[in-house]
Structures are given as C-alpha cells and as structure tokens.
C-alpha cells in the first residue's frame, strides 16, 4: 500500500489501453480493485470492475472464483464513486 488513493498515470493509461483493445476484439474485460474502492473512480471508462474492499489472500481467491463463475457475485456500492457509479449500483449474479 502506497497510501495513495489514486492510480499512477502509467497504470491509468494501461487500463484504458486494455479496455479499448478488448472492446475492439470483443473480449470480456474485468478490472479488479483490491482495497480502497475509490481507486476505481480514476478509470470510469472501464467496462467492468470488481471491488473487493480488501487485499488479503482470501479476497484475491474469492475474486478469481467469482470472475470464473465458480462463486456468486453480489454487492451494491455503499458510496458514490462517479456519476456513472452511484451508491446502490451493483450486481447480483449466481454461480455459473
């Protein structure tokens, strides 16, 4: 943890470039943010983001299982991160 809430410009550029490339290739793209949920607000262009609110091993394993469809995903934002990501926005998806 750097103690920063934002993302470095190089990382923001990488995430945006990946989002554009995967959109052109019609490939699913999910960015996972561990720890501070406000970090996602620095890249509102991302097509999908998973926020874990934590950054320990169990959160990482749970995120991988959820993205792979091995675990349900559920949650709503308790805070507003941007005009596109308002409090209450979220997803509930059962295991696939």
PDB file of C-alpha atoms in Angstrom:
ATOM      1  CA  UNK A   1       0.000   0.000   0.000  1.00  0.00           C
ATOM      2  CA  UNK A   2       1.414   3.313  -1.096  1.00  0.00           C
ATOM      3  CA  UNK A   3      -1.049   5.317   0.971  1.00  0.00           C
ATOM      4  CA  UNK A   4      -2.295   6.950  -2.234  1.00  0.00           C
ATOM      5  CA  UNK A   5      -5.929   6.849  -3.299  1.00  0.00           C
ATOM      6  CA  UNK A   6      -5.268   7.500  -6.969  1.00  0.00           C
ATOM      7  CA  UNK A   7      -3.556   5.451  -9.653  1.00  0.00           C
ATOM      8  CA  UNK A   8      -0.336   6.489 -11.339  1.00  0.00           C
ATOM      9  CA  UNK A   9      -0.719   7.886 -14.858  1.00  0.00           C
ATOM     10  CA  UNK A  10       1.088   4.904 -16.398  1.00  0.00           C
ATOM     11  CA  UNK A  11      -1.347   2.459 -14.797  1.00  0.00           C
ATOM     12  CA  UNK A  12      -4.391   4.525 -15.827  1.00  0.00           C
ATOM     13  CA  UNK A  13      -3.094   4.557 -19.421  1.00  0.00           C
ATOM     14  CA  UNK A  14      -2.505   0.782 -19.346  1.00  0.00           C
ATOM     15  CA  UNK A  15      -6.024   0.089 -18.040  1.00  0.00           C
ATOM     16  CA  UNK A  16      -7.595   2.386 -20.663  1.00  0.00           C
ATOM     17  CA  UNK A  17      -5.500   0.831 -23.450  1.00  0.00           C
ATOM     18  CA  UNK A  18      -6.520  -2.676 -22.350  1.00  0.00           C
ATOM     19  CA  UNK A  19     -10.179  -1.637 -22.235  1.00  0.00           C
ATOM     20  CA  UNK A  20     -10.005  -0.255 -25.787  1.00  0.00           C
ATOM     21  CA  UNK A  21      -8.131  -3.307 -27.116  1.00  0.00           C
ATOM     22  CA  UNK A  22     -10.533  -5.793 -25.567  1.00  0.00           C
ATOM     23  CA  UNK A  23     -13.533  -3.807 -26.820  1.00  0.00           C
ATOM     24  CA  UNK A  24     -12.193  -3.948 -30.384  1.00  0.00           C
ATOM     25  CA  UNK A  25     -11.568  -7.693 -30.011  1.00  0.00           C
ATOM     26  CA  UNK A  26     -14.983  -8.237 -28.393  1.00  0.00           C
ATOM     27  CA  UNK A  27     -13.242  -9.843 -25.397  1.00  0.00           C
ATOM     28  CA  UNK A  28     -14.607  -9.605 -21.839  1.00  0.00           C
ATOM     29  CA  UNK A  29     -12.521  -7.350 -19.624  1.00  0.00           C
ATOM     30  CA  UNK A  30     -12.911  -7.082 -15.852  1.00  0.00           C
ATOM     31  CA  UNK A  31     -10.623  -4.972 -13.718  1.00  0.00           C
ATOM     32  CA  UNK A  32     -10.393  -5.998 -10.082  1.00  0.00           C
ATOM     33  CA  UNK A  33      -9.503  -3.421  -7.451  1.00  0.00           C
ATOM     34  CA  UNK A  34      -8.315  -4.657  -4.083  1.00  0.00           C
ATOM     35  CA  UNK A  35      -8.545  -2.417  -1.059  1.00  0.00           C
ATOM     36  CA  UNK A  36      -9.795   1.122  -1.435  1.00  0.00           C
ATOM     37  CA  UNK A  37     -12.899   1.283  -3.676  1.00  0.00           C
ATOM     38  CA  UNK A  38     -12.293   4.944  -4.524  1.00  0.00           C
ATOM     39  CA  UNK A  39      -9.448   3.836  -6.792  1.00  0.00           C
ATOM     40  CA  UNK A  40     -11.995   2.681  -9.384  1.00  0.00           C
ATOM     41  CA  UNK A  41     -13.224   6.264  -9.770  1.00  0.00           C
ATOM     42  CA  UNK A  42      -9.966   7.189 -11.505  1.00  0.00           C
ATOM     43  CA  UNK A  43     -10.793   4.996 -14.517  1.00  0.00           C
ATOM     44  CA  UNK A  44     -14.550   5.327 -15.154  1.00  0.00           C
ATOM     45  CA  UNK A  45     -14.061   4.134 -18.756  1.00  0.00           C
ATOM     46  CA  UNK A  46     -13.593   0.524 -17.649  1.00  0.00           C
ATOM     47  CA  UNK A  47     -16.355  -1.782 -18.911  1.00  0.00           C
ATOM     48  CA  UNK A  48     -16.489  -3.786 -15.660  1.00  0.00           C
ATOM     49  CA  UNK A  49     -14.886  -3.524 -12.254  1.00  0.00           C
ATOM     50  CA  UNK A  50     -14.925  -5.845  -9.279  1.00  0.00           C
ATOM     51  CA  UNK A  51     -14.254  -4.176  -5.928  1.00  0.00           C
ATOM     52  CA  UNK A  52     -13.143  -6.387  -3.064  1.00  0.00           C
ATOM     53  CA  UNK A  53     -12.646  -3.698  -0.382  1.00  0.00           C
ATOM     54  CA  UNK A  54      -9.765  -5.789   0.952  1.00  0.00           C
ATOM     55  CA  UNK A  55      -6.381  -7.010  -0.202  1.00  0.00           C
ATOM     56  CA  UNK A  56      -5.558 -10.240   1.559  1.00  0.00           C
ATOM     57  CA  UNK A  57      -5.210 -13.741   0.050  1.00  0.00           C
ATOM     58  CA  UNK A  58      -8.796 -14.798   0.696  1.00  0.00           C
ATOM     59  CA  UNK A  59     -10.157 -11.729  -1.140  1.00  0.00           C
ATOM     60  CA  UNK A  60      -7.919 -12.490  -4.112  1.00  0.00           C
ATOM     61  CA  UNK A  61      -9.066 -16.122  -4.250  1.00  0.00           C
ATOM     62  CA  UNK A  62     -12.713 -15.082  -3.925  1.00  0.00           C
ATOM     63  CA  UNK A  63     -12.352 -12.581  -6.793  1.00  0.00           C
ATOM     64  CA  UNK A  64     -10.838 -15.203  -9.087  1.00  0.00           C
ATOM     65  CA  UNK A  65     -13.567 -17.714  -8.226  1.00  0.00           C
ATOM     66  CA  UNK A  66     -16.279 -15.101  -8.832  1.00  0.00           C
ATOM     67  CA  UNK A  67     -14.877 -13.989 -12.194  1.00  0.00           C
ATOM     68  CA  UNK A  68     -14.538 -17.635 -13.263  1.00  0.00           C
ATOM     69  CA  UNK A  69     -18.194 -18.247 -12.343  1.00  0.00           C
ATOM     70  CA  UNK A  70     -17.313 -20.635  -9.522  1.00  0.00           C
ATOM     71  CA  UNK A  71     -18.837 -18.344  -6.896  1.00  0.00           C
ATOM     72  CA  UNK A  72     -21.743 -15.942  -6.790  1.00  0.00           C
ATOM     73  CA  UNK A  73     -21.109 -12.215  -7.080  1.00  0.00           C
ATOM     74  CA  UNK A  74     -23.234  -9.818  -5.116  1.00  0.00           C
ATOM     75  CA  UNK A  75     -22.964  -6.331  -3.860  1.00  0.00           C
ATOM     76  CA  UNK A  76     -24.032  -2.738  -4.168  1.00  0.00           C
ATOM     77  CA  UNK A  77     -21.876   0.333  -3.834  1.00  0.00           C
ATOM     78  CA  UNK A  78     -22.354   1.931  -0.427  1.00  0.00           C
ATOM     79  CA  UNK A  79     -20.810   5.132  -1.785  1.00  0.00           C
ATOM     80  CA  UNK A  80     -20.892   7.162  -4.992  1.00  0.00           C
ATOM     81  CA  UNK A  81     -17.632   6.864  -6.902  1.00  0.00           C
ATOM     82  CA  UNK A  82     -18.535   8.846 -10.024  1.00  0.00           C
ATOM     83  CA  UNK A  83     -21.593   9.974 -11.991  1.00  0.00           C
ATOM     84  CA  UNK A  84     -21.609   6.525 -13.630  1.00  0.00           C
ATOM     85  CA  UNK A  85     -21.037   4.625 -10.373  1.00  0.00           C
ATOM     86  CA  UNK A  86     -23.616   5.878  -7.904  1.00  0.00           C
ATOM     87  CA  UNK A  87     -24.366   4.484  -4.461  1.00  0.00           C
ATOM     88  CA  UNK A  88     -26.615   1.452  -4.877  1.00  0.00           C
ATOM     89  CA  UNK A  89     -25.140   0.441  -8.251  1.00  0.00           C
ATOM     90  CA  UNK A  90     -24.038  -3.167  -8.318  1.00  0.00           C
ATOM     91  CA  UNK A  91     -24.602  -6.699  -9.432  1.00  0.00           C
ATOM     92  CA  UNK A  92     -26.067  -9.920  -8.161  1.00  0.00           C
ATOM     93  CA  UNK A  93     -25.053 -12.957 -10.186  1.00  0.00           C
ATOM     94  CA  UNK A  94     -25.428 -16.571  -9.177  1.00  0.00           C
ATOM     95  CA  UNK A  95     -22.716 -19.145  -9.581  1.00  0.00           C
ATOM     96  CA  UNK A  96     -22.462 -20.430 -13.175  1.00  0.00           C
TER      97      UNK A  96
END
